[in-house]
Short mmCIF file of C-alpha atoms in Angstrom, two decimals:
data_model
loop_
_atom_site.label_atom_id
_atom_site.label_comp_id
_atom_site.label_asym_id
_atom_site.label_seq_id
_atom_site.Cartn_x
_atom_site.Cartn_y
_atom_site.Cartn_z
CA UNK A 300 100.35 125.10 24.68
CA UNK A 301 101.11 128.43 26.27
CA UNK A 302 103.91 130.42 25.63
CA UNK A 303 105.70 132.57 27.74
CA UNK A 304 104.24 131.37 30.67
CA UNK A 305 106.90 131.20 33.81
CA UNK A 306 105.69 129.53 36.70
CA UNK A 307 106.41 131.08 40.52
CA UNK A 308 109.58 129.20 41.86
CA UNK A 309 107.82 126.94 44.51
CA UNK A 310 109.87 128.93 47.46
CA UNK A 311 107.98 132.08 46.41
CA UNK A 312 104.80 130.34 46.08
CA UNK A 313 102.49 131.94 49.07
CA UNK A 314 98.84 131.30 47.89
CA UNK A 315 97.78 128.54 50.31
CA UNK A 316 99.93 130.42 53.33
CA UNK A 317 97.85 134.09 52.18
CA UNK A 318 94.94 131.67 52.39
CA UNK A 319 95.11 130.19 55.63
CA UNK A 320 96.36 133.64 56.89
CA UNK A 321 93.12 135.46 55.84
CA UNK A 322 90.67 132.84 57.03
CA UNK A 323 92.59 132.49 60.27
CA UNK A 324 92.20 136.23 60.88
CA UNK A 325 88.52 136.54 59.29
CA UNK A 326 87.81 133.51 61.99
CA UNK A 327 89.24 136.10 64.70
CA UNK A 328 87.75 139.00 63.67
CA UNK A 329 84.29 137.14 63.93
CA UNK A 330 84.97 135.53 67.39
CA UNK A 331 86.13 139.13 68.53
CA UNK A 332 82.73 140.45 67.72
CA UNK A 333 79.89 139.23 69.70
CA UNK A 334 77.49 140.81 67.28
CA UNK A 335 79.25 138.74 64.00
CA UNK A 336 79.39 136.01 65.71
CA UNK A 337 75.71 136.18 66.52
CA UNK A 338 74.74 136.59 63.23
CA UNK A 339 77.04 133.82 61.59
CA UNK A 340 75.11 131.51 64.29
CA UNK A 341 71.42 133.26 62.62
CA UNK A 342 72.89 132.31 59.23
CA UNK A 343 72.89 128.69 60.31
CA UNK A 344 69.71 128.06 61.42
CA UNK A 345 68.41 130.89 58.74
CA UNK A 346 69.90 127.60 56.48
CA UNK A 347 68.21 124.74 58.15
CA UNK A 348 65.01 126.24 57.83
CA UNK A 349 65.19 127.56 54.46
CA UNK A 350 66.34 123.93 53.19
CA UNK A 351 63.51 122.28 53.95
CA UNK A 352 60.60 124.45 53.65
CA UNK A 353 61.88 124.86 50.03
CA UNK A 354 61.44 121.21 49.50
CA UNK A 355 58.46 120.38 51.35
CA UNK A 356 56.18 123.64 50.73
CA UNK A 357 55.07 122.41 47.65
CA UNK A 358 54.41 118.70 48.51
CA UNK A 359 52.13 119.98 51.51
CA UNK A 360 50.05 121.84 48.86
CA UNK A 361 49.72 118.67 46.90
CA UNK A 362 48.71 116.89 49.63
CA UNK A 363 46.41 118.89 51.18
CA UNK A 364 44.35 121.29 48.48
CA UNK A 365 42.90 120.83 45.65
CA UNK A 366 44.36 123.54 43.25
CA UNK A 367 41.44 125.78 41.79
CA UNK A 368 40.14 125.23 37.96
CA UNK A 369 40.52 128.17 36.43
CA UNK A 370 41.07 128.08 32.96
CA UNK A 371 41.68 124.31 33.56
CA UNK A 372 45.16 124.90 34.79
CA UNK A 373 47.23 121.53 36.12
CA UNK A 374 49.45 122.11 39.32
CA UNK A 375 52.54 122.22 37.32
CA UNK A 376 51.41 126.05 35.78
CA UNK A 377 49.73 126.90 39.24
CA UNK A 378 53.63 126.27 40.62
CA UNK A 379 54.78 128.27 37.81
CA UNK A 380 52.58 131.04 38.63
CA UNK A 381 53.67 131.43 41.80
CA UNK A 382 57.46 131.03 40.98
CA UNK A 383 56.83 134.00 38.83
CA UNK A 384 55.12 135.98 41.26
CA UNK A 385 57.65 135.43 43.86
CA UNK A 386 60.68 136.44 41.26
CA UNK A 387 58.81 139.71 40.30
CA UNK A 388 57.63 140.64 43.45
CA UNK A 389 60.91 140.24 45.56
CA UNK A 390 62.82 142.37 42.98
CA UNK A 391 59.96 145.11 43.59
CA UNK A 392 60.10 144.42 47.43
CA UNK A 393 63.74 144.46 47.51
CA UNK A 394 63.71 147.48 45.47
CA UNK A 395 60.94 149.19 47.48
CA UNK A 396 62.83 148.50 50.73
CA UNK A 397 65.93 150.24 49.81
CA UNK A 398 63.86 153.26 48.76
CA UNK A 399 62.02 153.59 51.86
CA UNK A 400 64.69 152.87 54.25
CA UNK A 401 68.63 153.74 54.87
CA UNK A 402 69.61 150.45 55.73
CA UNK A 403 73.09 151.69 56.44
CA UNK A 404 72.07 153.98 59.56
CA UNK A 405 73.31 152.37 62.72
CA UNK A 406 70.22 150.02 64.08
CA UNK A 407 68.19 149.47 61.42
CA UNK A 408 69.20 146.57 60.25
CA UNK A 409 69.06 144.87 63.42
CA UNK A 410 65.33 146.03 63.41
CA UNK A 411 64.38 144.84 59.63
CA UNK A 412 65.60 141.69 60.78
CA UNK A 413 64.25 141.40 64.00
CA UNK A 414 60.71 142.13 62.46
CA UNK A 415 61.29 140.35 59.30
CA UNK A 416 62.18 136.72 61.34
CA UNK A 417 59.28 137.12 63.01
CA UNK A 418 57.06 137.44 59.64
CA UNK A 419 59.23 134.57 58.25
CA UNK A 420 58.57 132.63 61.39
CA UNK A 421 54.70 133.39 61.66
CA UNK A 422 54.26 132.83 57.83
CA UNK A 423 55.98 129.39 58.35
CA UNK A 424 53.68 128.13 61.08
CA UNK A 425 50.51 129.71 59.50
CA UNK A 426 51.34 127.60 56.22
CA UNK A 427 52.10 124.26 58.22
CA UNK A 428 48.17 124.87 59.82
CA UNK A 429 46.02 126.85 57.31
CA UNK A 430 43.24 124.37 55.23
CA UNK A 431 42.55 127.58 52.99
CA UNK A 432 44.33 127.44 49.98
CA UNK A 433 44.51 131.08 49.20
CA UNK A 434 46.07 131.96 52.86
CA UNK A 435 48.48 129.10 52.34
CA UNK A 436 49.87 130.74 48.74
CA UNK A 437 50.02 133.85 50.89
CA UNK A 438 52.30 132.42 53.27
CA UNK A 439 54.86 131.32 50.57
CA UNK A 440 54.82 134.61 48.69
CA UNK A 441 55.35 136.01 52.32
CA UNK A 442 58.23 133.95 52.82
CA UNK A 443 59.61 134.49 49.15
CA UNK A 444 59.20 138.04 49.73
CA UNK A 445 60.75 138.07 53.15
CA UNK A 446 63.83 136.18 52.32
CA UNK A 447 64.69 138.40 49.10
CA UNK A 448 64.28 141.88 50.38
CA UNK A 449 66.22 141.08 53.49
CA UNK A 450 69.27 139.82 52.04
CA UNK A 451 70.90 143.32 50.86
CA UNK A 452 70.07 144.29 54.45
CA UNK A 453 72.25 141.46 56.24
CA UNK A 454 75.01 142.40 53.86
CA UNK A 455 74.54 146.31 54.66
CA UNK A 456 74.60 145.39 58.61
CA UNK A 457 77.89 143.28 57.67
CA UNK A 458 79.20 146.11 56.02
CA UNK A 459 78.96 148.26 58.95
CA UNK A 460 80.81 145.28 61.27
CA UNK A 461 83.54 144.19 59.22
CA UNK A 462 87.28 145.70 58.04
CA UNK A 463 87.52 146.17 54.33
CA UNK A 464 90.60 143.49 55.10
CA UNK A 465 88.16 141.35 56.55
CA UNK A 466 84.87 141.33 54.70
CA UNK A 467 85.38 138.66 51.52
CA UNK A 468 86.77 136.07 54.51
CA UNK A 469 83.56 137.27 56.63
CA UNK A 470 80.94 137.22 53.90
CA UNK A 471 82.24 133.63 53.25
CA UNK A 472 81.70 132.29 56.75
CA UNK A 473 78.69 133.43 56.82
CA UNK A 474 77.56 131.82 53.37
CA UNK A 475 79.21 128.63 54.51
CA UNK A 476 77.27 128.61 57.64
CA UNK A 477 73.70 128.86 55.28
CA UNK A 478 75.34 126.15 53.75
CA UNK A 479 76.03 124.11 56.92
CA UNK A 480 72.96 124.76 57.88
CA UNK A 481 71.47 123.14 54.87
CA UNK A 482 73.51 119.98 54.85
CA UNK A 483 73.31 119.67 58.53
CA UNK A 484 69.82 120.28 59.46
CA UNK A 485 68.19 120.30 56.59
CA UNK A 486 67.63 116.67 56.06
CA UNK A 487 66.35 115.91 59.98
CA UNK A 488 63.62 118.09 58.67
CA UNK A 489 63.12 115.60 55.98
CA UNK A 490 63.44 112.71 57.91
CA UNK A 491 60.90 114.12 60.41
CA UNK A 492 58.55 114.62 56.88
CA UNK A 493 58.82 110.97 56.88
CA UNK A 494 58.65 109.40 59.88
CA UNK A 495 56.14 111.70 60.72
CA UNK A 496 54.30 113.89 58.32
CA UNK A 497 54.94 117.02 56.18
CA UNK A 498 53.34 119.23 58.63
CA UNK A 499 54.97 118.66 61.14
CA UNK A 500 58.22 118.91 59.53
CA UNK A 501 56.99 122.89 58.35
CA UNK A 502 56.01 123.51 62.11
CA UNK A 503 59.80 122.36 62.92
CA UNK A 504 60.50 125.02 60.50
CA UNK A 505 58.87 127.65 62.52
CA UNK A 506 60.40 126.77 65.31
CA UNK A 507 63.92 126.52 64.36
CA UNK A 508 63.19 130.01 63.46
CA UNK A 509 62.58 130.79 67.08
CA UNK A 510 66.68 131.23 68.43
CA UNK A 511 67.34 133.84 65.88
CA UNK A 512 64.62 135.68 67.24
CA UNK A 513 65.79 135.04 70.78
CA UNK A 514 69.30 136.18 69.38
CA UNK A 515 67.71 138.88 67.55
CA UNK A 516 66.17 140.51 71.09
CA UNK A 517 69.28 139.72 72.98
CA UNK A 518 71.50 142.42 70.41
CA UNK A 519 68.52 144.62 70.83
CA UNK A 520 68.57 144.63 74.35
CA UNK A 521 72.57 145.24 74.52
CA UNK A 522 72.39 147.84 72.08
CA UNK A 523 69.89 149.68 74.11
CA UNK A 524 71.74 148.83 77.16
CA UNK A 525 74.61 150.58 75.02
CA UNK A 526 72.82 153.58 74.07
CA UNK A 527 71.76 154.24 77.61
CA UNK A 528 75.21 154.12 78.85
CA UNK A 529 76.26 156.43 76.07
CA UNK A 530 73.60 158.91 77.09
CA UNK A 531 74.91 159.15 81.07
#
C-alpha cells in the first residue's frame, strides 16, 4: 500500500467542476468563432469519409484487379508494400511540406486545405471508377499522402484561432468530432457497401467530401471579403 498518501478533503475536491468549466468555455470559444466552428464541422465529415474508405479500399482492389505476379507475390505482401510506401512517403511529404511552406502565415492554411480536399476528394472518386490497377494504387498513396502531410497544417491553423487557455479543450472537440464522424457515418457507408456495392460506397466517399469544400470556399470568400475591407 502507499504511504503517506493524504487524499483532498472532498469539499476541496474541484476536478470534475475545473472540468466542466473548461469544456463549457472551450464549447464557447468555438461557437464564438465562425471559422472554428467551421472547421470542427470539416473534422466531422473529414471522419465519415476517412472511416470507410479505410475499410473498403482494399476490398475494392480484391474485387476488382488481379494483383500483378512479380516475383510471385500474394496480395497479402502487395498490401504490405503499399502500407510501407504510404508510412515512408507521408513522413517525407509531411516533412517536405513544412520545408517549403510557413504554414503559420495568416491564409495558408486555409489554402493547403482548400487544395488538399479537393485532391483527397478527386483521388477518392478516381479510385471508386478506375479499372487500371496502377492508377488505382495511385489514388490510395494520394490519399495516404494527403491525409498525413495535412494534419500538422490543421493544427498550425488551430494554433493561430485558439487561446493558449483554450487550445487542449479545442484540439479535443475537434478529435471527438473525427471520432463522431467515424461512429456516426462511417457505418451508412458500410451498409451502402452492402446493400449496394463497394463502389458505390467509395463514390459516397467523394461526395461526402464535397461540404468541406463548399465550407472551405465560403472562409475563402469572407476572408477576401475581409481583406478588401481592410484595404479601404
Amino acid at each position: 500500500p502507499e504511504r503517506g498518501f493524504t487524499p483532498t478533503p472532498r469539499s476541496e475536491r474541484q476536478t470534475w467542476s475545473s472540468m466542466k468549466t473548461t469544456l463549457s468555455s472551450g464549447i464557447t470559444a468555438v461557437r464564438m468563432h465562425h471559422v472554428l466552428m467551421a472547421v470542427i464541422v470539416i473534422e466531422l465529415f473529414y471522419g465519415a469519409s476517412s472511416e470507410p474508405f479505410d475499410r473498403l479500399w482494399g476490398k475494392h482492389m480484391l474485387d476488382s484487379f488481379a494483383f500483378p505476379a512479380i516475383w510471385n507475390l500474394n496480395f497479402v505482401v502487395w498490401f504490405g508494400i503499399i502500407e510501407v510506401i504510404v508510412l515512408v512517403f507521408g513522413i517525407g511529404a509531411t516533412a517536405l511540406l513544412r520545408r517549403a511552406v510557413d504554414v503559420d502565415l495568416a491564409g495558408v492554411p486555409l489554402r493547403i486545405l482548400t487544395g488538399a480536399n479537393g485532391l483527397t476528394m478527386g483521388a477518392a472518386l478516381v479510385f471508386a471508377l478506375s479499372g487500371n490497377f496502377a492508377l488505382s494504387v495511385s489514388m490510395v498513396l494520394l490519399t495516404a499522402l494527403v491525409r498525413s502531410a495535412t494534419g500538422p497544417v490543421v493544427d498550425a491553423w488551430l494554433n493561430q484561432m485558439v487561446e493558449s487557455r483554450y487550445k487542449a479543450t479545442v484540439f479535443s472537440l475537434h478529435s471527438q468530432s473525427n471520432a463522431f464522424g467515424q461512429v456516426v457515418l462511417g457505418p451508412v457507408m458500410g451498409g451502402i457497401a452492402i446493400l449496394t456495392s463497394v463502389r458505390a460506397a467509395l463514390i459516397g466517399v467523394a461526395i461526402l467530401l464535397v461540404p468541406p469544400q463548399g465550407i472551405y470556399a465560403w472562409l475563402g470568400l469572407r476572408r477576401s471579403e475581409g481583406d478588401s475591407e481592410k484595404q479601404k
